[in-house]
Every structure is written in C-alpha cells, then in structure tokens.
Short mmCIF file of C-alpha atoms and ligand atoms in Angstrom, two decimals:
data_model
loop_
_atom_site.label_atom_id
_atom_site.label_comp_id
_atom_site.label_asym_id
_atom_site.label_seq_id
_atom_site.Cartn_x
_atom_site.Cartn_y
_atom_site.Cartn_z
CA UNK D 1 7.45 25.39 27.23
CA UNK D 2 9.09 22.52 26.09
CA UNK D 3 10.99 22.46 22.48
CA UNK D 4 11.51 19.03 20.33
CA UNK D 5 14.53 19.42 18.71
CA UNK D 6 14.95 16.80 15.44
CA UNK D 7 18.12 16.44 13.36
CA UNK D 8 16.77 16.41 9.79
CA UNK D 9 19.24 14.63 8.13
CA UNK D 10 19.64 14.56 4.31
CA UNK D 11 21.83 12.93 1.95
CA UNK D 12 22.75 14.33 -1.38
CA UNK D 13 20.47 17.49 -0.77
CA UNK D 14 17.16 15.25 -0.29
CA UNK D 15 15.00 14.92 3.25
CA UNK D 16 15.94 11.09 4.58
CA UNK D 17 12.47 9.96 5.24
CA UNK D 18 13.30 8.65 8.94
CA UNK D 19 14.05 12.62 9.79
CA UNK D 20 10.01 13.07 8.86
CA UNK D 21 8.93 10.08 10.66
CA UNK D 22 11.00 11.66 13.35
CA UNK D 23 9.22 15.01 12.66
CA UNK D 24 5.70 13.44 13.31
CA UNK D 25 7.15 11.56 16.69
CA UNK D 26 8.18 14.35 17.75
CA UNK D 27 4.21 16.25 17.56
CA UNK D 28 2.87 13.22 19.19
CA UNK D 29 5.40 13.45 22.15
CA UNK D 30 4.65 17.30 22.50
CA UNK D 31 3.33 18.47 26.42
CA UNK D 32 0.91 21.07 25.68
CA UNK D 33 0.20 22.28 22.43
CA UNK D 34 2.38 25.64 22.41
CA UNK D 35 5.83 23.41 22.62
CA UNK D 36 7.93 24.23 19.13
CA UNK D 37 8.88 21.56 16.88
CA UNK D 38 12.38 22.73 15.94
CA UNK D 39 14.04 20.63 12.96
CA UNK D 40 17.63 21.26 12.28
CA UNK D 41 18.90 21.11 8.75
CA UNK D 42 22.73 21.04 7.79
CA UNK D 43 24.26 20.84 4.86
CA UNK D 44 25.32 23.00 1.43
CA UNK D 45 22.69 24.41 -0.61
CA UNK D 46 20.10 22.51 0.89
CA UNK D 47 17.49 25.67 1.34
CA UNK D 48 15.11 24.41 -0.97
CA UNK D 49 13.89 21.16 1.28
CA UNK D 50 12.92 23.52 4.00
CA UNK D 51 9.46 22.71 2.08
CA UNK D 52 9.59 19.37 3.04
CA UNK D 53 9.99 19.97 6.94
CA UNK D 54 7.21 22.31 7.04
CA UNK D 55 4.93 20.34 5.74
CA UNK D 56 6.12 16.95 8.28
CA UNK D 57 5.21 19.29 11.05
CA UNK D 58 7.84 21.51 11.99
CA UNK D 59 6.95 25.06 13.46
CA UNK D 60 10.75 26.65 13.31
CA UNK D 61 13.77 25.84 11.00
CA UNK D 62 17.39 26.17 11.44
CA UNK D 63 19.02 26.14 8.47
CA UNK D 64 22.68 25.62 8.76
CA UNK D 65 23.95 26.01 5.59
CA UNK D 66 27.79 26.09 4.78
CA UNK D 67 30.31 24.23 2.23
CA UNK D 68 32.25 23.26 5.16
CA UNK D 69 29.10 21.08 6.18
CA UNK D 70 28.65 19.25 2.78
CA UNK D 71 29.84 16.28 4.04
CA UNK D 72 28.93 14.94 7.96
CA UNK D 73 31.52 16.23 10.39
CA UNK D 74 30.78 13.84 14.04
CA UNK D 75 32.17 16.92 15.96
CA UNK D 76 31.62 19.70 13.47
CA UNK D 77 27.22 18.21 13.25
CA UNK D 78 27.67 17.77 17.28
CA UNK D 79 28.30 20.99 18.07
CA UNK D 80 25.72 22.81 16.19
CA UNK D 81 23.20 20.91 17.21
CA UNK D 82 23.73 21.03 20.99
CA UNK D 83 24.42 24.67 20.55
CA UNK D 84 20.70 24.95 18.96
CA UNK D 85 19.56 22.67 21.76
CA UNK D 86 20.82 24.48 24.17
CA UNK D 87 19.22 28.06 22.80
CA UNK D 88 16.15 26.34 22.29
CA UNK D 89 15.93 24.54 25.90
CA UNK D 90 15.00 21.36 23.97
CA UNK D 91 13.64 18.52 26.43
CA UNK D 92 13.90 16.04 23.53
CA UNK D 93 16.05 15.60 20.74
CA UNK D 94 14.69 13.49 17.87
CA UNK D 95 16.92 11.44 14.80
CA UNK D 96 17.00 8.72 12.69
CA UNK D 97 19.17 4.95 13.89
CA UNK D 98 21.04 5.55 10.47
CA UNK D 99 24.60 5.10 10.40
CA UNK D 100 24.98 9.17 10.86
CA UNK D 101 22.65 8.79 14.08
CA UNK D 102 24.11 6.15 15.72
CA UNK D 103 27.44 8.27 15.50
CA UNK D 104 26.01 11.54 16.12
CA UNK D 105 23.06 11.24 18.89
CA UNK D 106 25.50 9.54 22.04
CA UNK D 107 27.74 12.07 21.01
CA UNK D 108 25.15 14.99 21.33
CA UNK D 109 23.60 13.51 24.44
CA UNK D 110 27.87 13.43 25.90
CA UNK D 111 27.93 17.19 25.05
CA UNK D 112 24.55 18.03 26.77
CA UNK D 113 24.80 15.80 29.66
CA UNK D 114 21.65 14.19 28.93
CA UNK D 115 20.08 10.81 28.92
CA UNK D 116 20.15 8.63 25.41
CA UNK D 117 18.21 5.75 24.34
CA UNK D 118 18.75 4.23 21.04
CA UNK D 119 17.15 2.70 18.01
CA UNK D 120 13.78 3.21 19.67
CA UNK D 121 10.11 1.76 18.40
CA UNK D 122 8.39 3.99 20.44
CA UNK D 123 7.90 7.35 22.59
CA UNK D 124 5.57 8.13 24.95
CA UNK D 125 4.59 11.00 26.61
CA UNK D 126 3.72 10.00 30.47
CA UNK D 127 0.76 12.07 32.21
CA UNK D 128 3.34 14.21 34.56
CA UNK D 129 5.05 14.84 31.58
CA UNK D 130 8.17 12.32 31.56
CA UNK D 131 9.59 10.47 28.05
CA UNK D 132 9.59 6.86 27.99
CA UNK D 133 10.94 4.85 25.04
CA UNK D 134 10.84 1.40 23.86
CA UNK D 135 13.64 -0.41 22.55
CA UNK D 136 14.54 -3.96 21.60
CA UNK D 137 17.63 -5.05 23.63
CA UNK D 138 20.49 -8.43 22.98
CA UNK D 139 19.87 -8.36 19.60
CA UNK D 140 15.78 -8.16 20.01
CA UNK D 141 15.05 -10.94 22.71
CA UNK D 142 14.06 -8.53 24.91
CA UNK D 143 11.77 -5.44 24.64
CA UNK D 144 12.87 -2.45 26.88
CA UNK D 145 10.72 0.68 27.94
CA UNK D 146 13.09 2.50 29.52
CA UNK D 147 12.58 6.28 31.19
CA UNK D 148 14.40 9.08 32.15
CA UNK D 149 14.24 11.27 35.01
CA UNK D 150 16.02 14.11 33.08
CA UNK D 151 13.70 16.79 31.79
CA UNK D 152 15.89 18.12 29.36
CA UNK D 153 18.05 17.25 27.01
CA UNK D 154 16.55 13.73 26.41
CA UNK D 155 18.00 12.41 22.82
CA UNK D 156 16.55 9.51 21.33
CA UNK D 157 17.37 7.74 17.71
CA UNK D 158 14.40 6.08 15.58
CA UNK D 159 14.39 2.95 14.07
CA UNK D 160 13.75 3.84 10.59
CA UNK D 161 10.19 2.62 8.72
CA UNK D 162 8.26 2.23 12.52
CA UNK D 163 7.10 6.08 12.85
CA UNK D 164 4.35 6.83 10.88
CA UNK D 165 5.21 10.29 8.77
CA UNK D 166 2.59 13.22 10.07
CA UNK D 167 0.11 13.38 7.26
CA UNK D 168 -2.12 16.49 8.93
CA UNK D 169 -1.92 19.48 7.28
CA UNK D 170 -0.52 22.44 9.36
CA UNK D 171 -1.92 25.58 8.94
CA UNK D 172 0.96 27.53 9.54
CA UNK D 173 4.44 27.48 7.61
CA UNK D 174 7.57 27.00 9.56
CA UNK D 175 9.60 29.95 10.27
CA UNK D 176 13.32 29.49 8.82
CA UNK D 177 16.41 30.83 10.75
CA UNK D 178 19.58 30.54 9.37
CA UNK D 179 22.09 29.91 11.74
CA UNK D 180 24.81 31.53 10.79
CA UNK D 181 27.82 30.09 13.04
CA UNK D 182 31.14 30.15 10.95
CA UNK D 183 32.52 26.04 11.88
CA UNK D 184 35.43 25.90 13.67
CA UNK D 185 37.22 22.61 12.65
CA UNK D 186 40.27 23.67 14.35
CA UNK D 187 39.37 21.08 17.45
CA UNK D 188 37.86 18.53 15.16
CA UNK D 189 39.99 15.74 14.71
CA UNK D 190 38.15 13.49 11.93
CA UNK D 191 37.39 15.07 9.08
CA UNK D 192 35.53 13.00 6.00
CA UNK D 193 37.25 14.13 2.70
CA UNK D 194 35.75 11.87 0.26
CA UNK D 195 32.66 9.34 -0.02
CA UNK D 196 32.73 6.79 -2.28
CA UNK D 197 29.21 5.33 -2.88
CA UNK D 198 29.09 1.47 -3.56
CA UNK D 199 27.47 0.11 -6.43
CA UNK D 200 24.65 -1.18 -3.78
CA UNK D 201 21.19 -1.89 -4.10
CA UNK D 202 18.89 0.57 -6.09
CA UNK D 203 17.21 0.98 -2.99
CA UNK D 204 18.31 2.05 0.29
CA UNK D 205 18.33 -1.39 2.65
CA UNK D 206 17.50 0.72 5.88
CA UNK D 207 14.92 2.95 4.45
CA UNK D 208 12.87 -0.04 1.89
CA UNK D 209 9.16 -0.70 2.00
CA UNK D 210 10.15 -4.19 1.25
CA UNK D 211 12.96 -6.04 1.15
CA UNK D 212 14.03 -9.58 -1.03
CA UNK D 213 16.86 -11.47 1.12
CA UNK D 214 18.74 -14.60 -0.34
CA UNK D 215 20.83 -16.71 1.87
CA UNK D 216 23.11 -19.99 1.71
CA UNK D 217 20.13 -22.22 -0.18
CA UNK D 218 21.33 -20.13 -3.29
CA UNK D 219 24.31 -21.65 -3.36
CA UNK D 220 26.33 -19.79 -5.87
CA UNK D 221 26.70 -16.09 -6.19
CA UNK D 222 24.73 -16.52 -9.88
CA UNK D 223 21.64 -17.45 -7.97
CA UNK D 224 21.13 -13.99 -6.87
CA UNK D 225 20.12 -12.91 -9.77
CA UNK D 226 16.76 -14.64 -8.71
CA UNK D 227 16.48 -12.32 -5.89
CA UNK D 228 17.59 -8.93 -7.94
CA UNK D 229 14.30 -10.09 -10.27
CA UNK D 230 12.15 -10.81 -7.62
CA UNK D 231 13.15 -7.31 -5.80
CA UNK D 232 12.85 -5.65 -9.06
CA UNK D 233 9.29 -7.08 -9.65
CA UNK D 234 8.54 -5.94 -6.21
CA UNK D 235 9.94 -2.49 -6.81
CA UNK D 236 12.55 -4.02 -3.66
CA UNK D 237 15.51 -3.88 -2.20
CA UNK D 238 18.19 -6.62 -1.99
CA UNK D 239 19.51 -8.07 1.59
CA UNK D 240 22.02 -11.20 2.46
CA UNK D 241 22.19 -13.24 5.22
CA UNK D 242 25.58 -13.47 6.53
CA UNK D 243 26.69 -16.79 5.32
CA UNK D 244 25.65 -15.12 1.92
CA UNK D 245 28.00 -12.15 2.30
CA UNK D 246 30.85 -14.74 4.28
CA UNK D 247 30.90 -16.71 1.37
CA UNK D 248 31.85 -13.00 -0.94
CA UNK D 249 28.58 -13.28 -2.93
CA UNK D 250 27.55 -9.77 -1.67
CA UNK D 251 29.11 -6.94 -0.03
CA UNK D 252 28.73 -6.40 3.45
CA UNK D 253 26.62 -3.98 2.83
CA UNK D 254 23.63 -6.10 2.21
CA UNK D 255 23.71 -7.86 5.25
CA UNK D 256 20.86 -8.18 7.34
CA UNK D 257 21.59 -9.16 10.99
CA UNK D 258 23.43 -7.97 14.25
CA UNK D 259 26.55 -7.74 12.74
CA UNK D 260 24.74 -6.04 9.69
CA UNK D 261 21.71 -3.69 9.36
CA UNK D 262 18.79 -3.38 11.18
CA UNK D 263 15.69 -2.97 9.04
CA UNK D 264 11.83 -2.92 9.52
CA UNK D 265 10.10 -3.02 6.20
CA UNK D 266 6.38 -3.41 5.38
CA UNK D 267 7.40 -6.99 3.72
CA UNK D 268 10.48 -9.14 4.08
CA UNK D 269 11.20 -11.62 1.58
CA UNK D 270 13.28 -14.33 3.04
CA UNK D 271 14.89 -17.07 0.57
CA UNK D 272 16.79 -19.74 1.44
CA UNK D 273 17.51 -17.96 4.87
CA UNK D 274 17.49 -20.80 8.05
CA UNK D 275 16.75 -17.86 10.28
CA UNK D 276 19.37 -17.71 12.78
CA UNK D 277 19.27 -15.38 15.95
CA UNK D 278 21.78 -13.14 14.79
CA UNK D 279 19.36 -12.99 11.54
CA UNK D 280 16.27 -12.13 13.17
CA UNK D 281 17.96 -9.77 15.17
CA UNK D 282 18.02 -7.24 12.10
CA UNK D 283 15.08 -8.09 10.59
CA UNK D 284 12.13 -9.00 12.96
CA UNK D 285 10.35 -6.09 13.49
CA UNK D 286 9.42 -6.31 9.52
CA UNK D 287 5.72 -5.83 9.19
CA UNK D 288 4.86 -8.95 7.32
CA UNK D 289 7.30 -12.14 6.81
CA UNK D 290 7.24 -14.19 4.07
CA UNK D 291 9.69 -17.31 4.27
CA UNK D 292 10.66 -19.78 1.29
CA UNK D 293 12.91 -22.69 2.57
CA UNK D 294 12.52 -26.12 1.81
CA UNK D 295 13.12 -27.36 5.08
CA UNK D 296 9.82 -27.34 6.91
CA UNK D 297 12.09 -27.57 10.20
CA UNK D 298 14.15 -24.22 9.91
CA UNK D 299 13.28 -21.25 12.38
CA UNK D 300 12.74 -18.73 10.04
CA UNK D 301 8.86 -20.69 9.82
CA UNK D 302 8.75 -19.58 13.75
CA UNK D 303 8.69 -16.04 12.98
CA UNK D 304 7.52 -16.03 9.77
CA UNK D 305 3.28 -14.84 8.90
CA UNK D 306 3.42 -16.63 5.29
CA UNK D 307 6.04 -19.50 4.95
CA UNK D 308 6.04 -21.46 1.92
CA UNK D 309 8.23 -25.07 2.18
CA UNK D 310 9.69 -25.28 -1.19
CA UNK D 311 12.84 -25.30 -3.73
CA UNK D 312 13.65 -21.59 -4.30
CA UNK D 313 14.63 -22.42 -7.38
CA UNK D 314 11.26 -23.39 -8.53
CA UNK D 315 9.17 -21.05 -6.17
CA UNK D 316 11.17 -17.25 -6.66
CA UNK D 317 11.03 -17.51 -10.33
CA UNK D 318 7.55 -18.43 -10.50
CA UNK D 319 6.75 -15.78 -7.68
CA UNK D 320 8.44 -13.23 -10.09
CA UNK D 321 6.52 -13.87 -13.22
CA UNK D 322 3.18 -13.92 -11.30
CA UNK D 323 4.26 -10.50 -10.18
CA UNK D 324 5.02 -9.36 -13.34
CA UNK D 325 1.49 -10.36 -14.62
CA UNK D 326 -0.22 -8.15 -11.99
CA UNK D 327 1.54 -5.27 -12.53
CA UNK D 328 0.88 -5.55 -16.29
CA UNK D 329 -2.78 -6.50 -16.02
P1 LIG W 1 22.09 -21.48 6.55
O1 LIG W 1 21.89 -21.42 8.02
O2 LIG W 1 23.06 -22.44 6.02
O3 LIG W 1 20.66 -21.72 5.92
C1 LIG W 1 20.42 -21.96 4.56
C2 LIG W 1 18.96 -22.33 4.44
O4 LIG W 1 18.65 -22.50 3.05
C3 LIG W 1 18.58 -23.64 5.14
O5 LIG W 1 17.52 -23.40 6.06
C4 LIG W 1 18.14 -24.55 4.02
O6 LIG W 1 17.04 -25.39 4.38
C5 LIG W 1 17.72 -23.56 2.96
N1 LIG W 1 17.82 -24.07 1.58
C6 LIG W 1 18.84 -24.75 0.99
N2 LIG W 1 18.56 -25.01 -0.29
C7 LIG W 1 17.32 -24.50 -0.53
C8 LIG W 1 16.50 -24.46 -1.68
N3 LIG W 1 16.87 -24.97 -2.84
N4 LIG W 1 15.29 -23.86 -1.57
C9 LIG W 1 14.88 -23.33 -0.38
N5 LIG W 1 15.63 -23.34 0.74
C10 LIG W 1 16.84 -23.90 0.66
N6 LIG W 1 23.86 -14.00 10.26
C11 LIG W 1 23.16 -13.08 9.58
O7 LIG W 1 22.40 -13.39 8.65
N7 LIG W 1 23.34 -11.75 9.88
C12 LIG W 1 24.16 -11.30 10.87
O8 LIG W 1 24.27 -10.11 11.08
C13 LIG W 1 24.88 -12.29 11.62
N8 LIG W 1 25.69 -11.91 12.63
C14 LIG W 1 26.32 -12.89 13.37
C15 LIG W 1 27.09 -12.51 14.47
C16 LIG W 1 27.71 -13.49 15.24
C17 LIG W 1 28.51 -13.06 16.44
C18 LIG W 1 27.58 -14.85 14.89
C19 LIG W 1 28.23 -15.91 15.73
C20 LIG W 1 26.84 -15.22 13.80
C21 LIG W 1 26.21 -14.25 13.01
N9 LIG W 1 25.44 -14.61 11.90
C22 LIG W 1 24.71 -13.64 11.26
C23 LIG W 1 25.47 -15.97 11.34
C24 LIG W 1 24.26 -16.79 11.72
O9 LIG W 1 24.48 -17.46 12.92
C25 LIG W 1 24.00 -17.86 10.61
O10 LIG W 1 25.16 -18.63 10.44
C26 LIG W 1 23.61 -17.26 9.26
O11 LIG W 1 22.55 -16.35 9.42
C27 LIG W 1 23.16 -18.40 8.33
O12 LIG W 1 22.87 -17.89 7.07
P2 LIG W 1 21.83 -18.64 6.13
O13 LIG W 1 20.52 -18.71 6.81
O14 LIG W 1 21.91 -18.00 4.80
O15 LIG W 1 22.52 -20.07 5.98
#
C-alpha cells in the first residue's frame, strides 16, 4: 500500500481551493485502488470543513486541532505533518505553491529525507509505479518533467488553478482522527504573533478565475480605477505589472511576475502591459490571454490568444459597459 498524504491548508477556518485540487491529484496519482488518500487539516476550530475534504476525495482525516496552531508555525506545521507521514508510510505528499507551501513543503521533504519538486503542472503515475512531475523552470522558458527514484516520501507543491477539483462522488465518508499531539514550540524559533491583512484585492490574486492587470500605459495611479471596474464587471481580481507597483501605484502585492506571484487563471486581462519576460514568467500558464496595448509591436501579442491594438483608455471602459449589459440582460 501506498498512502497520499495532502496538507489541506485553510485560511481563516475555510478549505483553500488548491488543497482540493490537490485532493483530486492526489486520486489520480494513486497505484492500485486500496492506497488511502490521507488529508491533513491544522488549525483552531476548524472541525466543521472536514465536510469539505470528504467530499474532494479523501478516505482518512487528521484533524489537528489546537489554539497553538491558529496561526502557521514553519516548524510547529513541519513537524506534524512528517510525523503523520511517517505513521502513514506516505509515498507522496501533496500541497498547494501558496506562500505557506513554498515555506512548508522543502522543509517537510528536509525532515523526511525525501525528494521535492515544486510548483508543479502535473503528476504522473509511471507503469512500475514511479512519480514524475512537470514543472516550468528559469522563470517558465523551460518545461521540466523531472522523476524521482525515491519511493517514499516524495513531496510535491501545486500550482494553484491547473488541477482540476475531483467532482466524483465517493461513496464512502472519510474517517476523521484527531491527532492529538500537544505542540512543542520549545525548539521552534519563529513564531508568527500577529497577521495583518492588507486592504488587497477582493479576490485572492493566486487563487482567481480571472484576473484584470494594468501596467505602465495607465500612466497615473487614477487610471486604475479602469481596471478595479473592469475586474469588478468581470467578478475579477486586480494584478500590476512591476513598473506599475515600481512606480507606488499598487502594493507589491499585486504584482504579477518572477519577482511577484505566479498565477494561472481561466482569463488574464492584460492592459497596457508590454509583456516582459519577467512578466510572462508569472502569468503564462493563464488559460486564455487577452492583451490591450496600442503598440501592435509589444510581446505581450506573442503570447497572447485575443490581442486587441488600441488606447486603453478608450477600449477598458467600453469593454466594461458591454459587460455590464450582459450581465443585466
Ligand atoms: P512597459 O514595459 O513600459 O510597457 C507599457 C506598455 O503600455 C507598452 O507596451 C505600451 O505600448 C503600452 N501603452 C502605453 N499607453 C497605452 C495606452 N494608452 N493604451 C494601451 N497601451 C498603452 N515585471 C513584472 O511585471 N513582474 C515581475 O515580477 C518582474 N520582475 C522582474 C525581475 C527582474 C530581475 C527584472 C530585471 C525585471 C523585472 N520586471 C518584472 C520588470 C520587467 O522587465 C518590465 O520592466 C516590466 O514588466 C514592464 O512593465 P509594463 O509592461 O507595465 O511597462
């Protein structure tokens, strides 16, 4: 038997999708049909999304439920979950490339001695029974499938919005274990003791459907305002190119790139973006492109399935109001 482990992580007591996009890798990369899905959930009073896992396709829980785990603890998240991987043999453990997996899977793959490969776009299952995953390398010029040897302990993080969520019904409800291992934060030598949320975008930039991007061609930080409509139309979130953020019209936060966030949505929205490497690099995998710049010229067009040469000026606001009309018809 071979158990997939997969870190379910939450924020604010609610499932992250990515952790049920993992959920639904993780039954596709299964061996036989008797391995366990085993999802780990940590957190404070957080019983009540158990639910949610069950239903995403896991067959056991562990529910790891303490106040001293409210808030993510590198170390204090580390060690639980290679402790559960370890009781549970796992060959494969499973996350989301958020900000808390990027931190916490190299560290659980240091504990276990095992192989990592990050920010991957997919997972296979080879016929004698070895992992291989694909991931886009220096800043996604090159596509990777890389393997491992190892047959246990693999861990792998997910580049949100590529998995598809497991939409078959199981016929059988997970079993829940609560995992009852009083933390010892003795060792740990970070501790988070306060998080401040930014007033961001409504919508979570890693985790959007679709995303509305504005870059230098808006020329004032007033201009953006055309993008917040447009995203709001589009039920969207807002990203920035860097020059966008350089220049202080957004926080860091928004930005889009390899110094900024990676993000695959169904549609991105670029405006007034030239489409520089170290753009594309966090936003090419997007599903469907759409590029307004009025220079016919500028590389975004390259990459780009609908490009529309144009003043944004004239083009986002009339984009918007068609919108509107839809929805209201
Ligand atoms: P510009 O390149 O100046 O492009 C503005 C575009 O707007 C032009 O194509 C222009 O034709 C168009 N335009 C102007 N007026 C209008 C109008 N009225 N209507 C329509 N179009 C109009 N960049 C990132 O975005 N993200 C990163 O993470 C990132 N990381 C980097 C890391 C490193 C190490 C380095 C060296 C650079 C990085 N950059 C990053 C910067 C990157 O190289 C570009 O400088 C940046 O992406 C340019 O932003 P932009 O497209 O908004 O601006």
């Amino acid at each position: 038997m071979s158990n997939i482990l997969v870190f379910s992580e939450q924020r604010d007591g609610k499932i992250k999708r990515v952790a049920l996009e993992a959920l639904g890798a993780a039954r596709k990369c299964r061996a036989q049909e008797t391995d366990q899905i085993v999802a780990v959930l940590i957190g404070e009073n957080i019983s009540a999304q158990t639910p949610v896992l069950s239903t995403g396709g896991a067959d056991k829980i562990y529910l790891v439920e303490n106040p001293q785990y409210s808030r993510y603890s590198s170390e204090g998240y580390g060690t639980v979950l290679s402790d559960i991987a370890k009781k549970e043999q796992a060959s494969l453990i499973l996350m989301g490339a958020t900000a808390m997996g990027k931190d916490l899977g190299p560290k659980v793959a240091a504990k276990l001695n095992g192989p990592f490969a990050g920010d991957c776009i997919a997972l296979k299952r080879q016929e004698d029974g070895t992992m291989t995953a694909t991931r886009p390398m220096y800043g996604g010029k090159v596509i990777a499938t890389v393997m491992s040897h190892s047959p246990m302990f693999q861990v792998a993080t997910l580049r949100p919005n590529v998995f598809p969520v497991n939409d078959q019904n199981k016929s059988k409800e997970a079993v829940v274990e609560q995992y009852k291992v009083p933390p010892d934060f003795s060792g740990i030598k970070a501790l988070v003791r306060e998080v401040l949320s930014t007033a961001g975008s409504k919508v979570e930039l890693t985790e959007a459907d679709i995303i509305v991007s504005g870059g230098r061609g808006l020329k004032s930080p007033e201009h953006f305002a055309l993008i917040e409509g447009l995203a709001e139309a589009l039920g969207a979130a807002v990203g920035a190119s860097r020059a966008a953020v350089d220049a202080g019209w957004k926080p860091h936060s928004y930005q889009v790139g390899l110094t900024g966030k990676t993000v695959s949505p169904s549609l991105y929205i670029a405006c007034g973006i030239s489409g520089a490497v170290q753009h594309l690099a966090g936003m090419s995998s997007s599903k469907y492109i759409v590029a307004i710049n009025k220079d016919p010229n500028a590389p975004i067009f390259k990459i780009a399935n609908y490009g529309i040469v144009g003043d944004l000026f004239e083009i986002v606001p009339l984009l918007t109001e068609e919108i509107k009309k839809m929805k209201d018809a």
